[in-house]
Short mmCIF file of C-alpha atoms in Angstrom, two decimals:
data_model
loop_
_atom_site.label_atom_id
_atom_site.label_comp_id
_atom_site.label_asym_id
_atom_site.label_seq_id
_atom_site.Cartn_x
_atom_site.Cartn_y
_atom_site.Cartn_z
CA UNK Y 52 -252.34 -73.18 -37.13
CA UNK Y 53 -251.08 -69.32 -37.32
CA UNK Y 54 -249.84 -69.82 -33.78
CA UNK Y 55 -247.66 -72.80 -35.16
CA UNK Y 56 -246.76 -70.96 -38.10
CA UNK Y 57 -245.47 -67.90 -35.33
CA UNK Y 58 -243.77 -70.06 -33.22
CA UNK Y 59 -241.50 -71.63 -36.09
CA UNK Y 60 -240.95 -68.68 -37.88
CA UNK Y 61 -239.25 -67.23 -34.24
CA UNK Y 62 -237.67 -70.86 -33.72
CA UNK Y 63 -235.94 -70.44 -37.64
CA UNK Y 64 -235.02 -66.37 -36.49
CA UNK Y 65 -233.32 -66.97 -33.48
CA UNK Y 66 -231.95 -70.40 -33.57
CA UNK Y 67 -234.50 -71.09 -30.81
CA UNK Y 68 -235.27 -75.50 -31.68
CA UNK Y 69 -234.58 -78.29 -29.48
CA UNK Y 70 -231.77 -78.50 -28.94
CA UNK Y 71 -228.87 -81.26 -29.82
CA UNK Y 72 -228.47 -84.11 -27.32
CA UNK Y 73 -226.09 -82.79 -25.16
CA UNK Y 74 -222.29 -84.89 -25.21
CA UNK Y 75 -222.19 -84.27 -20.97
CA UNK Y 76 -225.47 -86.71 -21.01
CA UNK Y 77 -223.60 -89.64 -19.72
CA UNK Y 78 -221.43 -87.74 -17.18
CA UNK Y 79 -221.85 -88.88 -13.94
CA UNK Y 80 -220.92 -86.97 -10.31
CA UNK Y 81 -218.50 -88.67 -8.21
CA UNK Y 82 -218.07 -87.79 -4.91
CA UNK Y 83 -216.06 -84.98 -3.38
CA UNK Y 84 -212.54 -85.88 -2.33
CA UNK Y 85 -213.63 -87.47 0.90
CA UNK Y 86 -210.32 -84.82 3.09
CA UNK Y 87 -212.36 -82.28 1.52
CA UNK Y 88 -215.85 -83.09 2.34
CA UNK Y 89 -214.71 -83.95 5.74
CA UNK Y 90 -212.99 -80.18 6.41
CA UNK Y 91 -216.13 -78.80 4.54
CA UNK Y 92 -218.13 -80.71 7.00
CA UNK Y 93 -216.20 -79.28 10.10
CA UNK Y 94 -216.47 -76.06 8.83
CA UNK Y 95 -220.11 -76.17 8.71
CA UNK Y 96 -220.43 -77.56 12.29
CA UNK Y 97 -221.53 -74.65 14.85
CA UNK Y 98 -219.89 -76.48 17.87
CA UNK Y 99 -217.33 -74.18 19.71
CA UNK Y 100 -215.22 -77.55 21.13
CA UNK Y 101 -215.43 -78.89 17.67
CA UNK Y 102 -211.36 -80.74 16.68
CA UNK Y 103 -210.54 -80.51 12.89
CA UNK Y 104 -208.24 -83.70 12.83
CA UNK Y 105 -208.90 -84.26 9.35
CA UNK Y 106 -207.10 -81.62 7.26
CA UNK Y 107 -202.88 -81.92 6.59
CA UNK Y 108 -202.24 -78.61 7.57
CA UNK Y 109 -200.08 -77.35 10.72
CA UNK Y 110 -201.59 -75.58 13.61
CA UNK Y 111 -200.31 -74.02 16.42
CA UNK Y 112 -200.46 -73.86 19.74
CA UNK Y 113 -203.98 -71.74 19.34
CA UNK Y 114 -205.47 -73.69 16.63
CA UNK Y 115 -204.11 -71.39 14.03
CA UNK Y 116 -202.34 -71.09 10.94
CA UNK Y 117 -199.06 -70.62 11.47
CA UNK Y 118 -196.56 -68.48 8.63
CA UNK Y 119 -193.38 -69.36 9.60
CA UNK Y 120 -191.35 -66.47 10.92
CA UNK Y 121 -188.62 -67.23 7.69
CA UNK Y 122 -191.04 -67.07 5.25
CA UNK Y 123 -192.60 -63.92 6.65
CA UNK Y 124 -188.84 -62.18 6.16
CA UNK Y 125 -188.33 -63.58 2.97
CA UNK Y 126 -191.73 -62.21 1.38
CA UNK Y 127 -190.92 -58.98 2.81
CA UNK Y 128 -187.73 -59.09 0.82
CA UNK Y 129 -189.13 -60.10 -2.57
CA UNK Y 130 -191.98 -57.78 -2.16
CA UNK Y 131 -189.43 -54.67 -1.69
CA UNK Y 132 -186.59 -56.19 -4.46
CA UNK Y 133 -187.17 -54.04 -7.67
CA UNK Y 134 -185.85 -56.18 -9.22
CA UNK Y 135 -188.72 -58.94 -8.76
CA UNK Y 136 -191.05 -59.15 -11.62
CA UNK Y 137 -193.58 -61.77 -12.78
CA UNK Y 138 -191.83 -63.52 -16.02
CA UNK Y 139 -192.47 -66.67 -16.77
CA UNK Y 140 -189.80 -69.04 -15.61
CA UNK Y 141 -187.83 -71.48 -17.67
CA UNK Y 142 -189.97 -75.14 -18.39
CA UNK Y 143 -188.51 -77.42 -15.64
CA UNK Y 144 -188.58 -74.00 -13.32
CA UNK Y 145 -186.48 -72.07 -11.14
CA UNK Y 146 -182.91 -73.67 -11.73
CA UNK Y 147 -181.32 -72.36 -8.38
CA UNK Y 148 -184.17 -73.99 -6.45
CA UNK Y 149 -184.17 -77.06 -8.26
CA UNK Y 150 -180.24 -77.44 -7.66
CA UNK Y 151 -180.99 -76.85 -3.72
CA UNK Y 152 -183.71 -79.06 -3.39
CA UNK Y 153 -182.14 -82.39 -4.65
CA UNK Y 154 -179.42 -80.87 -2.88
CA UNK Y 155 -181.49 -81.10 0.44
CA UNK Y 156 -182.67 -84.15 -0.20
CA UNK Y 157 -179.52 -86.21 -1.30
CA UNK Y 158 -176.99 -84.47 0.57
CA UNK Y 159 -174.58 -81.70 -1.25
CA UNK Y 160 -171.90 -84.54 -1.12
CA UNK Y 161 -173.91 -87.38 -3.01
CA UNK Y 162 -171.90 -88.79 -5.40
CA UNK Y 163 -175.04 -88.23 -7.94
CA UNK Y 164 -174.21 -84.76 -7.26
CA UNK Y 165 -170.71 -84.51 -6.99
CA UNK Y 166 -170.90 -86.67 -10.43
CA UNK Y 167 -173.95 -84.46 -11.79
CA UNK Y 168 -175.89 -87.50 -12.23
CA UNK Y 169 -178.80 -85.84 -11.28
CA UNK Y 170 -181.68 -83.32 -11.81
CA UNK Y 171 -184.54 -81.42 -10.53
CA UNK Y 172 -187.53 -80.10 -12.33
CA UNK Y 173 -190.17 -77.95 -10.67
CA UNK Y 174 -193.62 -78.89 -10.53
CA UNK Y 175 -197.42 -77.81 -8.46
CA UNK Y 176 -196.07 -79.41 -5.47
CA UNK Y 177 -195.48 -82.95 -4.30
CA UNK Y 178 -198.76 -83.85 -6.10
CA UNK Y 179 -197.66 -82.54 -9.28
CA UNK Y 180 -193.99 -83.88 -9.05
CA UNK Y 181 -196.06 -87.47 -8.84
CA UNK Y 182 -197.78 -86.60 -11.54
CA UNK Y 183 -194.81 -85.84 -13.70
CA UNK Y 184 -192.99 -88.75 -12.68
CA UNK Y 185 -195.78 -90.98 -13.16
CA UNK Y 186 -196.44 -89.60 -16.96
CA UNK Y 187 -192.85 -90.38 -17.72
CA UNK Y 188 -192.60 -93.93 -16.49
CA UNK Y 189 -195.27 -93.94 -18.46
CA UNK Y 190 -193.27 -93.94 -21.59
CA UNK Y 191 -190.46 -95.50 -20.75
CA UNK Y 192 -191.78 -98.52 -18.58
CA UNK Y 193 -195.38 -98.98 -20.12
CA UNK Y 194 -195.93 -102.73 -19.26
CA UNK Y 195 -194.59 -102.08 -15.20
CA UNK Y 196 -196.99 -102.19 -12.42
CA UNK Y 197 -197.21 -99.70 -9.90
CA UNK Y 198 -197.40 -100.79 -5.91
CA UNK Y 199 -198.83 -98.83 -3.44
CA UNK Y 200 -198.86 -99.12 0.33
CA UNK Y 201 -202.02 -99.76 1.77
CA UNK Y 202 -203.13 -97.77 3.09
CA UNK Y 203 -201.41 -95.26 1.84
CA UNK Y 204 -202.44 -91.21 0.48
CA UNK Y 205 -205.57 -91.70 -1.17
CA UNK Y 206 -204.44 -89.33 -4.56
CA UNK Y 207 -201.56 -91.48 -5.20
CA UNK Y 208 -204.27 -94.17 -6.94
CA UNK Y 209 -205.98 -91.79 -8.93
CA UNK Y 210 -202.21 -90.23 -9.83
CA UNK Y 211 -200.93 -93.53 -11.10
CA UNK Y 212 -204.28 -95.13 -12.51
CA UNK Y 213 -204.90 -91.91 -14.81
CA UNK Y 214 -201.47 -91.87 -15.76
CA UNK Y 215 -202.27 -95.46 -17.57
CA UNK Y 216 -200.72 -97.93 -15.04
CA UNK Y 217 -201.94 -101.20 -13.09
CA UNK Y 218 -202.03 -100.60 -9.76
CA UNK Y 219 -201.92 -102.76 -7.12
CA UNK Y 220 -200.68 -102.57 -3.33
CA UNK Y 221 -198.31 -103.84 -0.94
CA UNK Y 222 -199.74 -104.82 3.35
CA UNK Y 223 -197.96 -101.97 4.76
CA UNK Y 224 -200.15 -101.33 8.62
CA UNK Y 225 -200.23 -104.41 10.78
CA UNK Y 226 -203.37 -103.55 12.73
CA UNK Y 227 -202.68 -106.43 15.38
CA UNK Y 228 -199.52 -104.76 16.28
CA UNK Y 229 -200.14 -101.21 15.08
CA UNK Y 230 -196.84 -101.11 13.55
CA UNK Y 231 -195.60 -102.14 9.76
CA UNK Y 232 -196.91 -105.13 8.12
CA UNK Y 233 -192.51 -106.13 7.70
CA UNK Y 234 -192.86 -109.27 6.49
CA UNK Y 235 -195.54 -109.17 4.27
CA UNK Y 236 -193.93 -105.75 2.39
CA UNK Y 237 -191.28 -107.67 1.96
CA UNK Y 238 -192.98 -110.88 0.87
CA UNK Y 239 -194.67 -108.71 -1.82
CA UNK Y 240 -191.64 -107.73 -2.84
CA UNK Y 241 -190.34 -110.64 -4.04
CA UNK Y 242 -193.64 -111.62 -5.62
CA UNK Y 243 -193.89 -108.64 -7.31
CA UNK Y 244 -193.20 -108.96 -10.93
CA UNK Y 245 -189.27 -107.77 -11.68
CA UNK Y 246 -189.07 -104.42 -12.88
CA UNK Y 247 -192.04 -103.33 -10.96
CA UNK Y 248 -192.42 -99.75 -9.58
CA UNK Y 249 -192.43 -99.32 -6.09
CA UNK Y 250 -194.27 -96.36 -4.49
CA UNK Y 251 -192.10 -95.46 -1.33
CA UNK Y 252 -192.76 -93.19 1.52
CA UNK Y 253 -189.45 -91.44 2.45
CA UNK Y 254 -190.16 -90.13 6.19
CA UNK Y 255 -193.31 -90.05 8.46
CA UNK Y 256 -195.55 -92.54 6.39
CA UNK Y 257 -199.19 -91.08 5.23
CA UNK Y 258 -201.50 -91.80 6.87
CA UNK Y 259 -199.78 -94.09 9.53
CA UNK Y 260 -197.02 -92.91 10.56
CA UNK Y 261 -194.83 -95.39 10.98
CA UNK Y 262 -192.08 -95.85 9.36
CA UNK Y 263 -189.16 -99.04 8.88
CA UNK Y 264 -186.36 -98.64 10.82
CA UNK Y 265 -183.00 -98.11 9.19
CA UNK Y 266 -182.13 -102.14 9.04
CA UNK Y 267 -185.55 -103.01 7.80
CA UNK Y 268 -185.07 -99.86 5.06
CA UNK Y 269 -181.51 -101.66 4.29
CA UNK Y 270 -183.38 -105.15 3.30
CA UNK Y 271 -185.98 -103.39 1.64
CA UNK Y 272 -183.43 -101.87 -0.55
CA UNK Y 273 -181.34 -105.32 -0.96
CA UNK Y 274 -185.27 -107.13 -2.22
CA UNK Y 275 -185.95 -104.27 -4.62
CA UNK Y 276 -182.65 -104.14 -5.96
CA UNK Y 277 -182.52 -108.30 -6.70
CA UNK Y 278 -185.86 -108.17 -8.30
CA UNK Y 279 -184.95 -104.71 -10.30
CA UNK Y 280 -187.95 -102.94 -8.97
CA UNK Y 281 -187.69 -99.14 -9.55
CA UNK Y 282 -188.15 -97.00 -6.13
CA UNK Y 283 -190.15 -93.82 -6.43
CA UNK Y 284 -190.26 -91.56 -3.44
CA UNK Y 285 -192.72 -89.31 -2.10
CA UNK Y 286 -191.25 -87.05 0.27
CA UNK Y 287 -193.64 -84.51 1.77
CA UNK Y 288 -192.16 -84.09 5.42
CA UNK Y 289 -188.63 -83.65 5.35
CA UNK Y 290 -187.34 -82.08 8.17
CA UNK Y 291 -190.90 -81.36 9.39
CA UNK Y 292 -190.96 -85.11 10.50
CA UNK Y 293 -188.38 -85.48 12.95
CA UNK Y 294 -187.14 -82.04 13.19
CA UNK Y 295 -183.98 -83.23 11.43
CA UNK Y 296 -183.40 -82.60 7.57
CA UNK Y 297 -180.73 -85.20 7.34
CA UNK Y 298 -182.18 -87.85 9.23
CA UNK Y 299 -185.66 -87.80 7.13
CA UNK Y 300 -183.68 -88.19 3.84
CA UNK Y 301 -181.87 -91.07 5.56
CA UNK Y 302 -184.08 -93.64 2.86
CA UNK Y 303 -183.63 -91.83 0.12
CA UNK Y 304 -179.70 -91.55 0.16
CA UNK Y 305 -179.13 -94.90 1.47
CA UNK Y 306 -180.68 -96.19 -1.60
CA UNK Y 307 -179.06 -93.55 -3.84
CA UNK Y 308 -175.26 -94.74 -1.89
CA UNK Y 309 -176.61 -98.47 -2.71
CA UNK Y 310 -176.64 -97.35 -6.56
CA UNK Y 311 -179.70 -97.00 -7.14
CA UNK Y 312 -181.40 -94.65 -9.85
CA UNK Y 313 -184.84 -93.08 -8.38
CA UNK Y 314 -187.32 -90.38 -8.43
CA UNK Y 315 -187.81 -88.29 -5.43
CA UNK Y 316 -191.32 -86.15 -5.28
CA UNK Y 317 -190.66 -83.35 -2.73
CA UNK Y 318 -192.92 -81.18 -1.74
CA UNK Y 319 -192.71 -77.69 0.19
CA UNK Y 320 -196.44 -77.52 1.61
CA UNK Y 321 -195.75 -78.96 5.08
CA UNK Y 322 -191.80 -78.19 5.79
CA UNK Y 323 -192.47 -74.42 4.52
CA UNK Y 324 -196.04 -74.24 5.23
CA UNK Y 325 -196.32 -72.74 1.89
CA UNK Y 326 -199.68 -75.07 1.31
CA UNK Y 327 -201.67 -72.97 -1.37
CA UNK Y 328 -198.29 -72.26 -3.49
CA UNK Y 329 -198.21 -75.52 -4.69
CA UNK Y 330 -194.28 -75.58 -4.53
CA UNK Y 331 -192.72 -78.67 -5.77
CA UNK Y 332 -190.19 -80.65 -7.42
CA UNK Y 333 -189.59 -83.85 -9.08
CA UNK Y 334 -185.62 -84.83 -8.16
CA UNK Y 335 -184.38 -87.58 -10.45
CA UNK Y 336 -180.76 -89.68 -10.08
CA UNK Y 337 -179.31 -91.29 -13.39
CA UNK Y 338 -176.54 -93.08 -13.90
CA UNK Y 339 -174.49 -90.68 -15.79
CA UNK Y 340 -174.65 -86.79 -16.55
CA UNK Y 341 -175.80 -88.14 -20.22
CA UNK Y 342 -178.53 -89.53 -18.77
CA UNK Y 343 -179.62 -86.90 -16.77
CA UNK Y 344 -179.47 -84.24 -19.61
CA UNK Y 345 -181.82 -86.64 -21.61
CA UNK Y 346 -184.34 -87.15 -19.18
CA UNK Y 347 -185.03 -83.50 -18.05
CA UNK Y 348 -185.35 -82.72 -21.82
CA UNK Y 349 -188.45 -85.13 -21.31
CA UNK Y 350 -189.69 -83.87 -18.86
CA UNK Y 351 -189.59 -80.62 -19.53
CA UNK Y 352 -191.78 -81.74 -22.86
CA UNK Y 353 -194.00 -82.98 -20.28
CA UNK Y 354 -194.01 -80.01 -18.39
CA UNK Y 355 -194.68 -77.98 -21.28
CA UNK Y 356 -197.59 -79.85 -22.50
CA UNK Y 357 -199.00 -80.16 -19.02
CA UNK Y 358 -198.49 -76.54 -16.99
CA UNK Y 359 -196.49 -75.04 -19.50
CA UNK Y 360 -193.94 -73.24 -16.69
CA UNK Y 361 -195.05 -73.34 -12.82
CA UNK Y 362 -195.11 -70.89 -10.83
CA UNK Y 363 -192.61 -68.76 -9.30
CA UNK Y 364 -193.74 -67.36 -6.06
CA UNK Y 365 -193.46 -70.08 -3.79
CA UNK Y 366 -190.67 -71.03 -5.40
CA UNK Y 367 -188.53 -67.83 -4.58
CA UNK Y 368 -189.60 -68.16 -1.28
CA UNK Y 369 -187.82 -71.61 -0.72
CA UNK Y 370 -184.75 -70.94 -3.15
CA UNK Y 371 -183.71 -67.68 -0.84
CA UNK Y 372 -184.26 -69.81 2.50
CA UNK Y 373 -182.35 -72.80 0.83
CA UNK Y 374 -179.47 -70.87 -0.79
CA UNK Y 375 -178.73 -68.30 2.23
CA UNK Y 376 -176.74 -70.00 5.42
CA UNK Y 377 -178.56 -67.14 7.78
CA UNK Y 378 -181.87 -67.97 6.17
CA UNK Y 379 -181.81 -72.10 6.21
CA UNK Y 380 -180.63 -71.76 9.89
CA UNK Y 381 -183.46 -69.84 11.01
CA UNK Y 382 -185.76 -72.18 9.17
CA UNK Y 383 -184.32 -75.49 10.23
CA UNK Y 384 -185.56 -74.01 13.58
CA UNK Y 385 -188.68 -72.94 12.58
CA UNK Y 386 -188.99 -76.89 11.65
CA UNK Y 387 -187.94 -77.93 14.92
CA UNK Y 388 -191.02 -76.02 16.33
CA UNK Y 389 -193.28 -77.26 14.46
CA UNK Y 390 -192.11 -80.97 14.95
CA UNK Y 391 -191.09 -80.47 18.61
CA UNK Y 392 -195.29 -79.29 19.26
CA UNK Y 393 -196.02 -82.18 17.40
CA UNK Y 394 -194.03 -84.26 19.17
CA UNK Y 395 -195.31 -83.27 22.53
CA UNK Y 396 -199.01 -83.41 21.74
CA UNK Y 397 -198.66 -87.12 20.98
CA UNK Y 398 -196.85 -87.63 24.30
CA UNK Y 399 -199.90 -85.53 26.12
CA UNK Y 400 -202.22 -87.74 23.94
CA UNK Y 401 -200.85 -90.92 25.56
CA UNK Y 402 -200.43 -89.18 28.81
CA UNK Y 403 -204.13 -88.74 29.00
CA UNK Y 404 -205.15 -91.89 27.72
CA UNK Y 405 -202.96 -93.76 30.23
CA UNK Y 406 -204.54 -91.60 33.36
CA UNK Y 407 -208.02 -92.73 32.07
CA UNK Y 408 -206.83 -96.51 31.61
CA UNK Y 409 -208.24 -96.59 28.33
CA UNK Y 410 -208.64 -99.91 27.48
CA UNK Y 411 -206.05 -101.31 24.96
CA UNK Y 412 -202.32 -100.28 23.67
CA UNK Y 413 -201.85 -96.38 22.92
CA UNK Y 414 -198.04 -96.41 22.60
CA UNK Y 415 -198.47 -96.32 18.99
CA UNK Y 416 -199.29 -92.79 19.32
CA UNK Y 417 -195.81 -91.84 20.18
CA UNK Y 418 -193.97 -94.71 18.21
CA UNK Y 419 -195.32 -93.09 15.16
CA UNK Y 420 -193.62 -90.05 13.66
CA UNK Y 421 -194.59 -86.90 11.59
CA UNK Y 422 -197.93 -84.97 10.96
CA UNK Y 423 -200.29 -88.17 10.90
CA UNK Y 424 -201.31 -90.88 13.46
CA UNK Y 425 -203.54 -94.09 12.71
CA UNK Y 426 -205.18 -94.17 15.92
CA UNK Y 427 -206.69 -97.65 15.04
CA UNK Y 428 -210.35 -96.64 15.83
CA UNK Y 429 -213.08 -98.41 13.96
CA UNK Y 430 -215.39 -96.74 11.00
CA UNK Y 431 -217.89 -97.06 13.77
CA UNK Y 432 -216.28 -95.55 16.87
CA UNK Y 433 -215.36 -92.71 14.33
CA UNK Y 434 -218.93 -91.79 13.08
CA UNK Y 435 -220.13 -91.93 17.10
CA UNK Y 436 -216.66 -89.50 17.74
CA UNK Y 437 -217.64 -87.00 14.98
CA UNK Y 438 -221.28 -87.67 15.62
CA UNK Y 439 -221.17 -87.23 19.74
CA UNK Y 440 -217.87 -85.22 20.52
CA UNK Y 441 -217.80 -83.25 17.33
CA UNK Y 442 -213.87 -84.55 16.87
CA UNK Y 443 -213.33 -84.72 12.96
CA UNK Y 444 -210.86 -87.91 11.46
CA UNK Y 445 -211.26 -89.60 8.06
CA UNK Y 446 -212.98 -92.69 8.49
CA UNK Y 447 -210.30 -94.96 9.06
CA UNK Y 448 -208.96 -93.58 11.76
CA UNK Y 449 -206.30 -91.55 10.91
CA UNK Y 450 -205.95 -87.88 12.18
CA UNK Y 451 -203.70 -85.47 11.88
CA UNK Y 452 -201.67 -84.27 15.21
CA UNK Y 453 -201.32 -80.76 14.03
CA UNK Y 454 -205.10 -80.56 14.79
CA UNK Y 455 -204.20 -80.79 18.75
CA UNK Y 456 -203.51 -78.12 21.42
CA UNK Y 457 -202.63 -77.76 25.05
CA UNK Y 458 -206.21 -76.53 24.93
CA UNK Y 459 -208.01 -79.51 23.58
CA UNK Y 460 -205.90 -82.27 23.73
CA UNK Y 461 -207.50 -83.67 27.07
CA UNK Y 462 -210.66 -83.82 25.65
CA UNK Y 463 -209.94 -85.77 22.82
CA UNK Y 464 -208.46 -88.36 25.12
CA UNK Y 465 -211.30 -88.06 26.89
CA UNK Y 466 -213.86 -88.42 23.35
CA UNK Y 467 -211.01 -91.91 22.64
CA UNK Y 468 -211.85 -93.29 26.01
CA UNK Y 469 -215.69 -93.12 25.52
CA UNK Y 470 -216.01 -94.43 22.34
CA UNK Y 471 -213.36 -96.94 23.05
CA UNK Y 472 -215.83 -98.02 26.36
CA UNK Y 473 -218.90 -97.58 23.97
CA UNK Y 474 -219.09 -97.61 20.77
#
């Protein structure tokens, strides 16, 4: 009885009783985003031949991280300018980069630009630029659907479903042909609900990499415009798809030429390799300056309520390259190295496959464009490839080329063939 007595007069002193039922009790773990579990996976395997083909991050010729030689200069610069310092920027961000990134993407003679019809507003990358755009529509379309490809970059469900909307998606990858699903895009199109919003890739489709040709872009743009569907771009490859800045925005300004108003999300993570500065912006084309000046007050409430300013780093880095002739020269070669490798190791991929008579098609492998290829193995023949050659890919199939070197590239082709033969 004393002992009782004890133990509740300490329990009364220091606040030491049961305690309250805890408001986490119902929180459940989900799984870890499955890129990242897959790179954490390949990380932890001890095999020297392992591949890392899961990851969207460029690698070059020695497996490596690669800082492109512009963005090396340009930090040197900032890091010796005095007059650097770390203010906060303005809400919708750095207004010099903004300006040169719809620029970019557009084309300096757009008539939304020539008629400043249009607007940029910084964000944490190409994923945050979604976001942003996606919180708007939000508000001013809150009955629309959003369409997705499928497949299509696994965050662009969570970005759309959290922001409130429906989502649903449109056949994209024809796995018969290993090309675009045409007709049924299109036939989803015009089923789609008018007014819908339309998730478009802009260049170098994630994760398949293929992309409609400039006819089948044309009639895509005639459906959506009949049925009033709104097109929002994600663009996270210009330049670094093709090698060509202009010719990877050719979707975007075809539909801004056809009258279209639009969101573009661009990111800077791939084309700049500036992946960890989370260096973005959300480009949008009105119909009149009016318009424009309305809806970056919006989103700059957004902003404000969501990052309050982003950050300025990466952002410097890119607005000196974009804004100095000497500088964006230099880069648009340091893109063209990075595509060209890119470029080759899918030719070396098919090379090898053909000398080993693989069985099936492999010209998909070099009829697809950009960082990504959808190989069109099976979840099975890629748990025996991880499993057996200790070659990392997500589970359906798709890897990234960046991952592949003049010093591993063979065996890969080799790890395809077996599996192909085996598995």
């Amino acid at each position: 009885m004393a002992a009782e007595r004890v133990q509740s007069i300490t329990q009364h002193l220091t606040g030491s009783a049961a305690p309250a039922a805890s408001i986490f009790t119902a929180v459940e773990t989900i799984p870890l985003d499955a890129i990242f579990a897959l790179s954490a996976a390949c990380l932890a395997d001890t095999d020297p031949n392992k591949i890392n083909l899961g990851i969207g991050a460029y690698r070059d010729n020695e497996g490596k991280p690669w800082v492109l030689p512009v963005v090396r200069k340009v930090k040197k610069a900032l890091l010796e300018d005095p007059s650097q310092n770390h203010e906060y920027l303005a809400i919708d961000g750095l207004r010099t980069f903004t300006d040169a990134s719809a620029k970019m993407i557009l084309g300096a003679e757009s008539r939304a630009v020539t008629e400043k019809r249009f607007l940029g507003v910084q964000q944490v990358s190409g994923t945050g630029a979604v976001r942003l755009g996606a919180d708007f529509l939000k508000k001013i379309k809150p009955n629309a659907t959003v369409y997705i490809s499928d497949p299509t970059w696994g965050n662009h469900f969570q970005i759309f479903g959290d922001a409130g909307f429906p989502v649903k998606t449109y056949k994209y990858w024809d796995a018969s042909t290993r090309g675009l699903a045409y007709d049924q895009f299109i036939a989803c199109l015009q089923a789609a609900e008018p007014g819908s919003i339309f998730v478009l890739h802009a260049c170098a489709h994630n994760p398949t990499g293929v992309d409609p040709t400039q006819d089948q872009w044309k009639h895509i743009a005639a459906v959506i415009k009949e049925k009033k569907h709104f097109p929002f771009f994600d663009c996270a490859y210009q330049g670094f798809a093709s090698g060509s800045l202009d010719q990877d925005a050719w979707a975007v300004r075809y539909f801004v030429e056809s009258g279209f108003e639009l969101f573009v999300a661009q990111s800077y993570s791939k084309n700049f390799g500036l992946y960890s500065e989370r260096c973005g912006c959300l480009t949008v084309v009105t119909s009149s300056e009016a318009q424009a000046a309305a809806v970056r007050s919006q989103l700059c409430r957004i902003n404000r309520a969501s990052i309050s300013n982003p950050p300025a780093y990466g952002a410097r880095i890119v607005n000196a390259v974009l804004n100095d002739k000497a500088l964006f020269a230099e880069w648009e070669e340091n893109l063209r190295t990075m595509a060209h490798r890119i470029i080759k190791m899918r030719a070396e991929t098919l090379r090898h496959l053909t000398e080993l008579k693989t069985p099936g098609t492999w010209t998909h492998i070099t009829s697809q464009i950009g960082m990504f290829s959808y190989t069109g193995l099976t979840v099975a023949q890629v748990k025996v490839i991880k499993e057996k050659f200790h070659v990392y890919m997500t589970d359906n199939g798709r890897i990234s080329m960046a991952g592949l070197n003049e010093g591993n590239v063979k065996r890969f082709a080799e790890a395809i063939d077996w599996v192909v033969r085996n598995a």
